[in-house]
């Protein structure tokens, strides 16, 4: 499990570095960046059907962006207003269909 966390953090850091480079090189604009994050955030419910850990991974990635001052808290709130909700019902149960209520 620790290896998976380490791998995620390594890949997430590389992605942040790439996004920072693209922003500094004026290849992507702030509005394009925000629009991209918003699109992912809007599709998290659908993504979590195929990738049960999509929500916590996206939240962790966004937290890393905020911690490194790549994304502001205000931007985070704007692109992912549902982040206060900790998890979807299907998270943590391995994606199994619940037969009882």
CSV table of N, CA and C in Angstrom, one decimal:
chain,number,residue,atom,x,y,z
A,1,UNK,N,0.8,-1.2,0.0
A,1,UNK,CA,0.0,0.0,0.0
A,1,UNK,C,0.9,1.3,0.0
A,2,UNK,N,2.0,1.2,0.8
A,2,UNK,CA,2.8,2.4,0.8
A,2,UNK,C,3.4,2.7,-0.5
A,3,UNK,N,3.7,1.6,-1.3
A,3,UNK,CA,4.3,1.8,-2.6
A,3,UNK,C,3.3,2.5,-3.5
A,4,UNK,N,2.0,2.2,-3.4
A,4,UNK,CA,1.0,2.9,-4.2
A,4,UNK,C,0.9,4.3,-3.9
A,5,UNK,N,1.0,4.7,-2.6
A,5,UNK,CA,0.9,6.1,-2.2
A,5,UNK,C,2.1,6.8,-2.7
A,6,UNK,N,3.3,6.2,-2.6
A,6,UNK,CA,4.5,6.8,-3.0
A,6,UNK,C,4.5,7.0,-4.5
A,7,UNK,N,4.0,6.0,-5.3
A,7,UNK,CA,3.9,6.1,-6.7
A,7,UNK,C,2.9,7.3,-7.1
A,8,UNK,N,1.8,7.4,-6.4
A,8,UNK,CA,0.8,8.4,-6.7
A,8,UNK,C,1.5,9.8,-6.5
A,9,UNK,N,2.1,10.0,-5.4
A,9,UNK,CA,2.8,11.2,-5.0
A,9,UNK,C,3.8,11.6,-6.1
A,10,UNK,N,4.6,10.6,-6.5
A,10,UNK,CA,5.6,10.9,-7.5
A,10,UNK,C,5.0,11.3,-8.8
A,11,UNK,N,4.0,10.6,-9.2
A,11,UNK,CA,3.3,10.9,-10.5
A,11,UNK,C,2.6,12.3,-10.4
A,12,UNK,N,2.0,12.5,-9.3
A,12,UNK,CA,1.2,13.8,-9.1
A,12,UNK,C,2.2,14.9,-9.1
A,13,UNK,N,3.4,14.8,-8.5
A,13,UNK,CA,4.4,15.8,-8.5
A,13,UNK,C,4.9,16.1,-9.9
A,14,UNK,N,5.1,15.1,-10.6
A,14,UNK,CA,5.5,15.3,-12.0
A,14,UNK,C,4.4,16.0,-12.8
A,15,UNK,N,3.1,15.7,-12.6
A,15,UNK,CA,2.1,16.4,-13.3
A,15,UNK,C,2.0,17.8,-12.9
A,16,UNK,N,2.2,18.1,-11.6
A,16,UNK,CA,2.2,19.5,-11.1
A,16,UNK,C,3.3,20.3,-11.8
A,17,UNK,N,4.5,19.6,-11.8
A,17,UNK,CA,5.7,20.3,-12.5
A,17,UNK,C,5.4,20.6,-14.0
A,18,UNK,N,4.8,19.6,-14.6
A,18,UNK,CA,4.4,19.8,-16.0
A,18,UNK,C,3.4,21.0,-16.2
A,19,UNK,N,2.4,21.0,-15.4
A,19,UNK,CA,1.4,22.1,-15.5
A,19,UNK,C,2.0,23.4,-15.2
A,20,UNK,N,2.9,23.5,-14.2
A,20,UNK,CA,3.6,24.7,-13.9
A,20,UNK,C,4.4,25.2,-15.1
A,21,UNK,N,5.1,24.3,-15.7
A,21,UNK,CA,6.0,24.6,-16.9
A,21,UNK,C,5.1,25.1,-18.0
A,22,UNK,N,4.0,24.4,-18.2
A,22,UNK,CA,3.1,24.9,-19.3
A,22,UNK,C,2.5,26.2,-19.0
A,23,UNK,N,2.2,26.5,-17.8
A,23,UNK,CA,1.7,27.8,-17.4
A,23,UNK,C,2.7,28.9,-17.6
A,24,UNK,N,4.0,28.6,-17.1
A,24,UNK,CA,5.0,29.6,-17.2
A,24,UNK,C,5.4,29.9,-18.7
A,25,UNK,N,5.3,28.9,-19.5
A,25,UNK,CA,5.6,29.0,-20.9
A,25,UNK,C,4.5,29.6,-21.7
A,26,UNK,N,3.4,29.9,-21.1
A,26,UNK,CA,2.2,30.5,-21.7
A,26,UNK,C,1.6,29.6,-22.7
A,27,UNK,N,1.7,28.3,-22.5
A,27,UNK,CA,1.1,27.3,-23.4
A,27,UNK,C,-0.4,27.1,-22.9
A,28,UNK,N,-0.6,27.1,-21.6
A,28,UNK,CA,-2.0,27.0,-21.1
A,28,UNK,C,-2.2,28.3,-20.2
A,29,UNK,N,-3.4,28.8,-20.3
A,29,UNK,CA,-3.7,30.0,-19.5
A,29,UNK,C,-4.4,29.5,-18.2
A,30,UNK,N,-4.5,30.5,-17.3
A,30,UNK,CA,-5.2,30.2,-16.0
A,30,UNK,C,-6.6,29.7,-16.2
A,31,UNK,N,-7.3,30.3,-17.1
A,31,UNK,CA,-8.7,30.0,-17.4
A,31,UNK,C,-8.8,28.6,-18.0
A,32,UNK,N,-7.8,28.2,-18.8
A,32,UNK,CA,-7.8,26.8,-19.4
A,32,UNK,C,-7.5,25.8,-18.3
A,33,UNK,N,-6.6,26.2,-17.4
A,33,UNK,CA,-6.3,25.3,-16.3
A,33,UNK,C,-7.5,25.1,-15.4
A,34,UNK,N,-8.2,26.2,-15.0
A,34,UNK,CA,-9.4,26.1,-14.2
A,34,UNK,C,-10.5,25.3,-14.9
A,35,UNK,N,-10.7,25.5,-16.2
A,35,UNK,CA,-11.7,24.8,-16.9
A,35,UNK,C,-11.4,23.3,-17.0
A,36,UNK,N,-10.2,22.9,-17.1
A,36,UNK,CA,-9.8,21.5,-17.1
A,36,UNK,C,-10.1,20.8,-15.8
A,37,UNK,N,-9.7,21.5,-14.7
A,37,UNK,CA,-9.9,21.0,-13.4
A,37,UNK,C,-11.4,20.9,-13.1
A,38,UNK,N,-12.2,21.9,-13.6
A,38,UNK,CA,-13.6,21.9,-13.4
A,38,UNK,C,-14.3,20.7,-14.1
A,39,UNK,N,-13.8,20.5,-15.3
A,39,UNK,CA,-14.4,19.3,-16.1
A,39,UNK,C,-14.1,18.0,-15.4
A,40,UNK,N,-12.9,17.8,-14.9
A,40,UNK,CA,-12.6,16.6,-14.1
A,40,UNK,C,-13.5,16.5,-12.9
A,41,UNK,N,-13.6,17.6,-12.2
A,41,UNK,CA,-14.5,17.6,-11.0
A,41,UNK,C,-15.9,17.3,-11.3
A,42,UNK,N,-16.4,17.8,-12.4
A,42,UNK,CA,-17.8,17.6,-12.8
A,42,UNK,C,-18.0,16.1,-13.2
A,43,UNK,N,-17.0,15.5,-13.7
A,43,UNK,CA,-17.2,14.1,-14.1
A,43,UNK,C,-16.7,13.1,-13.1
A,44,UNK,N,-16.4,13.5,-11.9
A,44,UNK,CA,-15.9,12.5,-10.8
A,44,UNK,C,-16.9,11.4,-10.5
A,45,UNK,N,-18.2,11.7,-10.5
A,45,UNK,CA,-19.2,10.7,-10.2
A,45,UNK,C,-19.1,9.6,-11.3
A,46,UNK,N,-19.0,10.0,-12.5
A,46,UNK,CA,-18.9,9.0,-13.6
A,46,UNK,C,-17.6,8.3,-13.5
A,47,UNK,N,-16.5,9.0,-13.3
A,47,UNK,CA,-15.2,8.4,-13.2
A,47,UNK,C,-15.1,7.4,-12.1
A,48,UNK,N,-15.8,7.7,-11.0
A,48,UNK,CA,-15.7,6.8,-9.8
A,48,UNK,C,-16.3,5.4,-10.0
A,49,UNK,N,-17.2,5.3,-11.1
A,49,UNK,CA,-17.8,4.0,-11.4
A,49,UNK,C,-16.7,3.1,-11.9
A,50,UNK,N,-15.8,3.6,-12.7
A,50,UNK,CA,-14.7,2.8,-13.3
A,50,UNK,C,-13.5,2.8,-12.4
A,51,UNK,N,-13.3,3.9,-11.7
A,51,UNK,CA,-12.1,4.1,-10.9
A,51,UNK,C,-12.6,4.5,-9.5
A,52,UNK,N,-12.8,3.5,-8.6
A,52,UNK,CA,-13.4,3.8,-7.3
A,52,UNK,C,-12.6,4.8,-6.5
A,53,UNK,N,-11.3,4.9,-6.7
A,53,UNK,CA,-10.5,5.9,-5.9
A,53,UNK,C,-10.4,7.3,-6.6
A,54,UNK,N,-11.2,7.5,-7.6
A,54,UNK,CA,-11.0,8.8,-8.4
A,54,UNK,C,-11.2,10.0,-7.5
A,55,UNK,N,-12.2,10.0,-6.6
A,55,UNK,CA,-12.5,11.1,-5.8
A,55,UNK,C,-11.4,11.4,-4.8
A,56,UNK,N,-11.0,10.5,-4.0
A,56,UNK,CA,-9.9,10.8,-3.1
A,56,UNK,C,-8.6,11.1,-3.8
A,57,UNK,N,-8.3,10.5,-4.9
A,57,UNK,CA,-7.1,10.8,-5.7
A,57,UNK,C,-7.1,12.3,-6.2
A,58,UNK,N,-8.3,12.6,-6.7
A,58,UNK,CA,-8.4,14.0,-7.3
A,58,UNK,C,-8.3,15.0,-6.1
A,59,UNK,N,-8.9,14.7,-5.0
A,59,UNK,CA,-8.8,15.6,-3.8
A,59,UNK,C,-7.4,15.7,-3.3
A,60,UNK,N,-6.7,14.6,-3.3
A,60,UNK,CA,-5.3,14.6,-2.9
A,60,UNK,C,-4.4,15.4,-3.8
A,61,UNK,N,-4.7,15.2,-5.1
A,61,UNK,CA,-3.9,16.0,-6.1
A,61,UNK,C,-4.2,17.5,-6.0
A,62,UNK,N,-5.4,17.8,-5.8
A,62,UNK,CA,-5.8,19.3,-5.6
A,62,UNK,C,-5.1,19.8,-4.4
A,63,UNK,N,-5.1,19.0,-3.3
A,63,UNK,CA,-4.5,19.4,-2.0
A,63,UNK,C,-3.0,19.7,-2.2
A,64,UNK,N,-2.4,18.8,-3.0
A,64,UNK,CA,-0.9,19.0,-3.3
A,64,UNK,C,-0.7,20.3,-4.1
A,65,UNK,N,-1.6,20.6,-5.1
A,65,UNK,CA,-1.5,21.8,-5.9
A,65,UNK,C,-1.7,23.0,-5.0
A,66,UNK,N,-2.6,23.0,-4.0
A,66,UNK,CA,-2.8,24.1,-3.1
A,66,UNK,C,-1.6,24.3,-2.2
A,67,UNK,N,-1.1,23.2,-1.7
A,67,UNK,CA,0.1,23.2,-0.7
A,67,UNK,C,1.3,23.8,-1.4
A,68,UNK,N,1.4,23.6,-2.7
A,68,UNK,CA,2.6,24.1,-3.4
A,68,UNK,C,2.3,25.4,-4.1
A,69,UNK,N,1.2,26.1,-3.7
A,69,UNK,CA,0.8,27.4,-4.3
A,69,UNK,C,0.7,27.4,-5.8
A,70,UNK,N,0.4,26.2,-6.3
A,70,UNK,CA,0.1,26.1,-7.7
A,70,UNK,C,-1.4,26.5,-8.0
A,71,UNK,N,-2.2,26.2,-7.0
A,71,UNK,CA,-3.6,26.5,-7.1
A,71,UNK,C,-4.0,27.2,-5.8
A,72,UNK,N,-4.8,28.2,-5.9
A,72,UNK,CA,-5.3,28.9,-4.7
A,72,UNK,C,-6.5,28.2,-4.1
A,73,UNK,N,-6.7,28.4,-2.8
A,73,UNK,CA,-7.9,27.9,-2.1
A,73,UNK,C,-9.2,28.3,-2.9
A,74,UNK,N,-9.2,29.6,-3.3
A,74,UNK,CA,-10.4,30.1,-4.0
A,74,UNK,C,-10.6,29.4,-5.3
A,75,UNK,N,-9.6,29.1,-6.0
A,75,UNK,CA,-9.7,28.4,-7.3
A,75,UNK,C,-10.2,27.0,-7.0
A,76,UNK,N,-9.6,26.3,-5.9
A,76,UNK,CA,-10.0,25.0,-5.5
A,76,UNK,C,-11.5,25.0,-5.2
A,77,UNK,N,-12.0,26.0,-4.4
A,77,UNK,CA,-13.4,26.1,-4.1
A,77,UNK,C,-14.3,26.3,-5.3
A,78,UNK,N,-13.8,27.0,-6.3
A,78,UNK,CA,-14.5,27.3,-7.5
A,78,UNK,C,-14.6,26.1,-8.4
A,79,UNK,N,-13.6,25.4,-8.6
A,79,UNK,CA,-13.6,24.2,-9.5
A,79,UNK,C,-14.1,22.9,-8.9
A,80,UNK,N,-14.1,22.9,-7.5
A,80,UNK,CA,-14.5,21.6,-6.8
A,80,UNK,C,-15.3,22.0,-5.6
A,81,UNK,N,-16.5,22.6,-5.8
A,81,UNK,CA,-17.3,23.0,-4.6
A,81,UNK,C,-17.8,21.9,-3.7
A,82,UNK,N,-17.8,20.7,-4.3
A,82,UNK,CA,-18.4,19.5,-3.5
A,82,UNK,C,-17.3,18.8,-2.7
A,83,UNK,N,-16.1,19.4,-2.6
A,83,UNK,CA,-15.0,18.7,-1.9
A,83,UNK,C,-15.3,18.6,-0.4
A,84,UNK,N,-16.2,19.3,0.1
A,84,UNK,CA,-16.5,19.1,1.6
A,84,UNK,C,-17.1,17.8,1.8
A,85,UNK,N,-17.7,17.2,0.8
A,85,UNK,CA,-18.2,15.8,1.0
A,85,UNK,C,-17.1,14.9,0.9
A,86,UNK,N,-16.9,14.1,2.0
A,86,UNK,CA,-15.7,13.2,2.1
A,86,UNK,C,-15.7,12.1,1.1
A,87,UNK,N,-16.8,11.5,0.8
A,87,UNK,CA,-16.7,10.3,-0.1
A,87,UNK,C,-18.1,10.0,-0.7
A,88,UNK,N,-18.1,9.3,-1.8
A,88,UNK,CA,-19.3,8.8,-2.4
A,88,UNK,C,-19.7,7.5,-1.7
A,89,UNK,N,-20.9,7.1,-1.8
A,89,UNK,CA,-21.4,5.9,-1.1
A,89,UNK,C,-20.6,4.7,-1.6
A,90,UNK,N,-20.2,4.7,-2.8
A,90,UNK,CA,-19.6,3.5,-3.4
A,90,UNK,C,-18.1,3.4,-3.0
A,91,UNK,N,-17.5,4.4,-2.4
A,91,UNK,CA,-16.1,4.4,-2.1
A,91,UNK,C,-15.9,3.5,-0.8
A,92,UNK,N,-14.9,2.8,-0.8
A,92,UNK,CA,-14.6,2.0,0.4
A,92,UNK,C,-15.2,0.6,0.4
A,93,UNK,N,-16.2,0.4,-0.4
A,93,UNK,CA,-16.8,-0.9,-0.4
A,93,UNK,C,-16.4,-1.8,-1.6
A,94,UNK,N,-15.4,-1.3,-2.3
A,94,UNK,CA,-14.8,-2.1,-3.4
A,94,UNK,C,-15.7,-2.1,-4.6
A,95,UNK,N,-16.6,-1.2,-4.7
A,95,UNK,CA,-17.5,-1.1,-5.8
A,95,UNK,C,-18.6,-2.1,-5.9
A,96,UNK,N,-18.8,-2.8,-4.8
A,96,UNK,CA,-19.8,-3.8,-4.8
A,96,UNK,C,-21.2,-3.2,-4.7
A,97,UNK,N,-22.2,-3.8,-5.4
A,97,UNK,CA,-23.5,-3.4,-5.3
A,97,UNK,C,-24.1,-3.8,-4.0
A,98,UNK,N,-24.7,-2.8,-3.3
A,98,UNK,CA,-25.3,-3.1,-2.0
A,98,UNK,C,-26.7,-3.7,-2.2
A,99,UNK,N,-26.9,-4.8,-1.5
A,99,UNK,CA,-28.2,-5.5,-1.7
A,99,UNK,C,-29.1,-5.1,-0.5
A,100,UNK,N,-28.6,-4.6,0.6
A,100,UNK,CA,-29.4,-4.2,1.7
A,100,UNK,C,-29.2,-2.7,2.0
A,101,UNK,N,-30.2,-2.2,2.7
A,101,UNK,CA,-30.2,-0.8,2.9
A,101,UNK,C,-29.8,-0.5,4.3
